Structure formats: structure tokens, C-alpha cells
Tab-separated table of C-alpha atoms in Angstrom:
chain	number	residue	atom	x	y	z
A	380	ASP	CA	0.000	0.000	0.000
A	381	GLN	CA	1.898	3.008	-1.317
A	382	GLN	CA	0.488	5.911	0.685
A	383	VAL	CA	2.902	8.492	-0.736
A	384	LYS	CA	3.631	8.365	-4.424
A	385	GLN	CA	5.976	10.253	-6.701
A	386	ASN	CA	4.958	9.303	-10.207
A	387	SER	CA	7.935	10.790	-12.026
A	388	PRO	CA	11.139	8.806	-11.473
A	389	SER	CA	13.169	11.505	-13.202
A	390	LEU	CA	13.038	15.123	-14.308
A	391	SER	CA	15.492	17.098	-16.425
A	392	VAL	CA	15.514	20.915	-16.625
A	393	GLN	CA	17.789	23.650	-17.874
A	394	GLU	CA	19.734	25.818	-15.480
A	395	GLY	CA	17.787	28.955	-14.590
A	396	ARG	CA	14.395	27.422	-15.365
A	397	ILE	CA	11.804	26.213	-12.870
A	398	SER	CA	11.801	22.636	-11.551
A	399	ILE	CA	8.467	21.249	-10.385
A	400	LEU	CA	8.430	17.979	-8.472
A	401	ASN	CA	5.109	16.373	-7.652
A	402	CYS	CA	3.849	14.090	-4.921
A	403	ASP	CA	0.454	12.503	-4.226
A	404	TYR	CA	-0.800	10.886	-1.050
A	405	THR	CA	-3.772	8.745	-0.147
A	406	ASN	CA	-3.914	8.838	3.650
A	407	SER	CA	-6.263	11.651	4.696
A	408	MET	CA	-4.749	11.549	8.195
A	409	PHE	CA	-1.444	12.958	6.946
A	410	ASP	CA	-1.114	16.515	8.240
A	411	TYR	CA	2.570	17.296	7.910
A	412	PHE	CA	4.671	17.062	4.768
A	413	LEU	CA	8.371	17.360	4.060
A	414	TRP	CA	10.811	17.289	1.185
A	415	TYR	CA	14.248	15.730	1.537
A	416	LYS	CA	17.125	15.922	-0.922
A	417	LYS	CA	19.649	13.121	-1.375
A	418	TYR	CA	23.041	13.213	-3.098
A	419	PRO	CA	24.793	9.936	-4.040
A	420	ALA	CA	26.516	8.177	-1.144
A	421	GLU	CA	24.965	10.569	1.365
A	422	GLY	CA	21.912	10.380	3.583
A	423	PRO	CA	18.791	12.437	2.838
A	424	THR	CA	18.878	16.029	4.064
A	425	PHE	CA	15.836	18.052	5.077
A	426	LEU	CA	14.829	20.735	2.611
A	427	ILE	CA	11.447	22.234	3.469
A	428	SER	CA	8.206	21.318	5.216
A	429	ILE	CA	4.566	22.353	5.314
A	430	SER	CA	1.750	21.817	7.779
A	431	SER	CA	-1.759	21.042	6.563
A	432	ILE	CA	-3.018	24.348	7.979
A	433	LYS	CA	-1.086	26.138	5.240
A	434	ASP	CA	-1.158	25.814	1.467
A	435	LYS	CA	2.240	27.320	0.728
A	436	ASN	CA	5.631	27.592	2.377
A	437	GLU	CA	8.595	29.368	0.897
A	438	ASP	CA	12.317	29.253	1.688
A	439	GLY	CA	14.579	31.055	-0.719
A	440	ARG	CA	14.473	29.332	-4.103
A	441	PHE	CA	12.271	26.522	-2.742
A	442	THR	CA	8.486	26.674	-2.404
A	443	VAL	CA	6.178	23.849	-1.402
A	444	PHE	CA	2.502	23.950	-2.327
A	445	LEU	CA	-0.146	21.784	-0.678
A	446	ASN	CA	-3.564	21.031	-2.200
A	447	LYS	CA	-5.417	19.113	0.496
A	448	SER	CA	-8.550	18.485	-1.534
A	449	ALA	CA	-6.485	16.843	-4.261
A	450	LYS	CA	-4.095	15.215	-1.779
A	451	HIS	CA	-1.236	16.643	-3.781
A	452	LEU	CA	1.890	18.588	-3.000
A	453	SER	CA	4.589	20.005	-5.187
A	454	LEU	CA	8.044	21.449	-4.770
A	455	HIS	CA	9.074	24.370	-6.964
A	456	ILE	CA	12.713	25.289	-7.375
A	457	VAL	CA	13.380	28.568	-9.120
A	458	PRO	CA	15.799	29.279	-10.549
A	459	SER	CA	17.212	25.762	-10.823
A	460	GLN	CA	20.963	25.336	-10.434
A	461	PRO	CA	23.253	22.427	-11.393
A	462	GLY	CA	23.942	21.855	-7.675
A	463	ASP	CA	20.250	21.041	-7.238
A	464	SER	CA	20.765	17.796	-9.168
A	465	ALA	CA	19.821	15.093	-6.658
A	466	VAL	CA	17.056	12.676	-5.719
A	467	TYR	CA	14.122	14.421	-4.045
A	468	PHE	CA	11.851	12.535	-1.660
A	469	CYS	CA	8.553	13.761	-0.345
A	470	ALA	CA	7.455	12.430	3.037
A	471	ALA	CA	4.368	12.689	5.199
A	472	SER	CA	3.361	12.034	8.769
A	473	ALA	CA	0.075	11.726	10.635
A	474	ARG	CA	-0.544	13.077	14.113
A	475	GLU	CA	-2.203	9.820	15.103
A	476	ASP	CA	1.116	8.014	14.630
A	477	SER	CA	3.968	8.215	17.084
A	478	GLY	CA	4.189	11.779	15.921
A	479	SER	CA	7.255	11.474	13.816
A	480	ARG	CA	6.974	8.356	11.665
A	481	LEU	CA	7.660	9.510	8.130
A	482	THR	CA	6.202	7.744	5.101
A	483	PHE	CA	8.369	8.420	2.055
A	484	GLY	CA	7.648	8.438	-1.653
A	485	GLU	CA	9.896	6.622	-4.118
A	486	GLY	CA	11.881	9.702	-5.058
A	487	THR	CA	12.419	11.768	-8.202
A	488	GLN	CA	15.871	12.167	-9.745
A	489	LEU	CA	16.283	15.819	-10.742
A	490	THR	CA	18.983	16.708	-13.250
A	491	VAL	CA	19.712	20.378	-13.887
A	492	ASN	CA	21.702	20.871	-17.058
A	493	PRO	CA	24.113	23.812	-17.364
B	1008	GLU	CA	28.420	19.919	14.779
B	1009	ALA	CA	29.149	16.280	13.932
B	1010	GLY	CA	26.455	14.477	12.001
B	1011	VAL	CA	24.981	11.011	12.374
B	1012	ALA	CA	27.748	8.421	12.100
B	1013	GLN	CA	27.150	4.932	10.721
B	1014	SER	CA	29.391	1.952	10.176
B	1015	PRO	CA	30.255	-0.003	8.201
B	1016	ARG	CA	29.555	1.805	4.931
B	1017	TYR	CA	29.314	-1.428	2.971
B	1018	LYS	CA	28.726	-5.047	3.890
B	1019	ILE	CA	28.489	-8.158	1.742
B	1020	ILE	CA	27.264	-11.395	3.304
B	1021	GLU	CA	25.731	-14.677	2.210
B	1022	LYS	CA	22.130	-15.555	2.958
B	1023	ARG	CA	21.528	-17.071	6.379
B	1024	GLN	CA	24.519	-15.228	7.841
B	1025	SER	CA	24.076	-12.551	10.480
B	1026	VAL	CA	25.093	-8.897	10.291
B	1027	ALA	CA	25.087	-5.864	12.560
B	1028	PHE	CA	25.067	-2.142	11.866
B	1029	TRP	CA	26.100	0.622	14.228
B	1030	CYS	CA	24.820	4.175	14.576
B	1031	ASN	CA	25.982	7.128	16.658
B	1032	PRO	CA	23.402	9.949	16.585
B	1033	ILE	CA	23.997	13.673	16.860
B	1034	SER	CA	24.958	14.581	20.413
B	1035	GLY	CA	21.942	15.462	22.508
B	1036	HIS	CA	19.386	13.957	20.149
B	1037	ALA	CA	16.874	11.930	22.120
B	1038	THR	CA	15.169	10.183	19.226
B	1039	LEU	CA	16.830	7.656	16.931
B	1040	TYR	CA	15.388	5.960	13.858
B	1041	TRP	CA	16.421	3.042	11.658
B	1042	TYR	CA	15.150	3.024	8.074
B	1043	GLN	CA	15.464	0.443	5.302
B	1044	GLN	CA	15.762	1.759	1.754
B	1045	ILE	CA	15.428	-0.823	-0.981
B	1046	LEU	CA	16.693	0.174	-4.429
B	1047	GLY	CA	14.125	2.312	-6.246
B	1048	GLN	CA	12.029	2.915	-3.127
B	1049	GLY	CA	11.900	5.524	-0.429
B	1050	PRO	CA	13.161	4.865	3.088
B	1051	LYS	CA	10.851	2.780	5.270
B	1052	LEU	CA	10.904	3.135	9.047
B	1053	LEU	CA	11.934	-0.038	10.876
B	1054	ILE	CA	12.171	1.166	14.463
B	1055	GLN	CA	12.125	4.381	16.473
B	1056	PHE	CA	13.698	4.912	19.895
B	1057	GLN	CA	13.006	7.712	22.346
B	1058	ASN	CA	16.099	7.712	24.585
B	1059	ASN	CA	16.542	3.961	25.150
B	1060	GLY	CA	12.874	3.003	24.882
B	1061	VAL	CA	11.114	1.733	21.756
B	1062	VAL	CA	8.389	4.076	20.468
B	1063	ASP	CA	7.480	2.367	17.202
B	1064	ASP	CA	8.624	-1.009	15.900
B	1065	SER	CA	5.446	-1.927	14.043
B	1066	GLN	CA	7.289	-2.359	10.713
B	1067	LEU	CA	10.266	-4.285	12.073
B	1068	PRO	CA	10.363	-7.976	10.979
B	1069	LYS	CA	10.931	-9.190	14.499
B	1070	ASP	CA	11.594	-12.808	13.512
B	1071	ARG	CA	14.964	-11.783	12.070
B	1072	PHE	CA	15.595	-8.116	12.900
B	1073	SER	CA	16.490	-6.730	16.307
B	1074	ALA	CA	17.714	-3.379	17.529
B	1075	GLU	CA	18.877	-1.889	20.770
B	1076	ARG	CA	19.892	1.496	22.047
B	1077	LEU	CA	21.852	1.072	25.213
B	1078	LYS	CA	22.221	4.116	27.479
B	1079	GLY	CA	20.094	6.136	25.081
B	1080	VAL	CA	22.979	7.021	22.750
B	1081	ASP	CA	24.481	4.544	20.252
B	1082	SER	CA	22.323	1.961	18.558
B	1083	THR	CA	22.848	-1.373	16.856
B	1084	LEU	CA	20.581	-3.018	14.281
B	1085	LYS	CA	21.025	-6.751	13.722
B	1086	ILE	CA	19.727	-9.143	11.083
B	1087	GLN	CA	19.847	-12.877	11.833
B	1088	PRO	CA	19.555	-14.796	9.559
B	1089	ALA	CA	19.751	-12.559	6.493
B	1090	LYS	CA	17.654	-13.175	3.396
B	1091	LEU	CA	18.240	-12.049	-0.184
B	1092	GLU	CA	15.433	-9.488	0.121
B	1093	ASP	CA	17.268	-7.753	2.972
B	1094	SER	CA	19.661	-6.247	0.424
B	1095	ALA	CA	19.183	-2.514	0.926
B	1096	VAL	CA	20.683	0.635	2.393
B	1097	TYR	CA	20.096	0.887	6.135
B	1098	LEU	CA	19.806	4.488	7.232
B	1099	CYS	CA	20.019	5.803	10.754
B	1100	ALA	CA	18.516	9.177	11.649
B	1101	SER	CA	18.204	11.219	14.809
B	1102	SER	CA	16.137	14.171	15.967
B	1103	LEU	CA	16.263	16.439	18.974
B	1104	ARG	CA	13.047	15.253	20.563
B	1105	GLN	CA	10.241	13.474	18.814
B	1106	ALA	CA	7.193	15.200	17.479
B	1107	ARG	CA	7.841	16.813	14.119
B	1108	ASP	CA	11.508	17.656	14.770
B	1109	ILE	CA	13.743	17.517	11.711
B	1110	GLN	CA	15.320	14.116	11.223
B	1111	TYR	CA	19.023	14.141	10.359
B	1112	PHE	CA	20.256	11.117	8.429
B	1113	GLY	CA	23.546	9.313	8.333
B	1114	ALA	CA	25.109	8.174	5.050
B	1115	GLY	CA	23.809	4.648	5.549
B	1116	THR	CA	25.163	1.102	5.316
B	1117	ARG	CA	24.724	-0.637	1.983
B	1118	LEU	CA	24.048	-4.341	2.565
B	1119	SER	CA	24.298	-6.925	-0.196
B	1120	VAL	CA	23.050	-10.431	0.593
B	1121	LEU	CA	24.273	-13.050	-1.898
């Protein structure tokens, strides 16, 4: 039962353009969402998060949008830079759980071409 | 600030053998997590400790996997006996407390079971 799904295994964009990574979820109890970035041979690193009481959160070049009715979130990176090339995971948690169990999607490999 | 340390980085064993992984979390972090990441999938939580007590082990295959966190600091994850399907990257993460704190990941241990 894949509760968090990233349907695009890969995405390629040109430097300076916008990257949009998408994520869908099925569990209506999820109320907190995060994006992690992972470089090869390293562990995932936290990027940005959003609570279900908001529909947008922005941090520099990174913005996460949440559409609760569609059970969909997206990460926008603008402008994209070659150093952004990595695997991006979305993750979600539900307050009913231990409070911090994260359910991850499969990841999207982003490649930003110079 | 030192990050989450894991060892070994790589391990190759034959099926039915046993293996152990070690994790040293960020100093002062009360919560420690072990995740399993199979190739092409996102990390899946195996077990979560709060200090030296287990908070969530609902997804841990307890017939072959065990974990402990003595003195609320370092942790060891063991697999005995290993199966082919245990081939994965085992990630350790830690967070300051529990609820909704950012999880910081180690680089992981890549296990190959032949």
C-alpha cells in the first residue's frame, strides 16, 4: 500500500528554469509534509516542510505547495541550479502516529543541465 | 556539529549469515530511527527509539531483525539470519526530541546479501 507516491522517477531541466516535483498521497490523516534531498553516497537532508493548515511555504528558491482536496503537493525550485541535481523525496506524517513516523515516496531524480 | 555516524559503509554477506550495523546519533538527540531503503524505493521506518525506549517497531520484521539502544545514545541493528530481500541501504537518523523535529540522516550502510 503506497500511501505516498511520486509518479515521475526523473526530471530534467535547464539551469535557470523552474523545476516542479510532484507528490500525491492517499492517507487523509497525513497533516505534515516534508521534502528531503539526497546526493549519491549521502543520507537524505531536510529541505522544506509544510503543515496542513497552510497551502504554501517558501524558503529562498524553494516553495512547497499543498492542495489538500487533491491530496497533492509540489516542490518548486526557481531558478534551478546544477547543484540542485539530486534525488528528491517527499514524506508525510500523521498526528495519530507516534508523531514522527515519516512515510516516504519513491523519489524523483532531478537533473539540472548547465 | 558532527552528524549522524554509521558503520560499516558497505557489507556483503551470504544468505543465512548474520550482520550488525552501528549508529551514533547527533549529540543530545533523544530520538533515533532506523530506516530500510530498498533500491528504487523511499526509506521505510523499521524502528524508532526515544532515549533507550522503543516508540514504534510496528514495521520491524521481528523474527529476524532486532535493535537496541543502550544508554540512550548509540544503537545497533542486527539481522539474523539474512535473506536475499534484505539487500538494501540501512539508514540511521536522529532528531532532537520526537514530534515533528527535523530528522538528520547518516550516510547509511549498503548491505548486499548473496
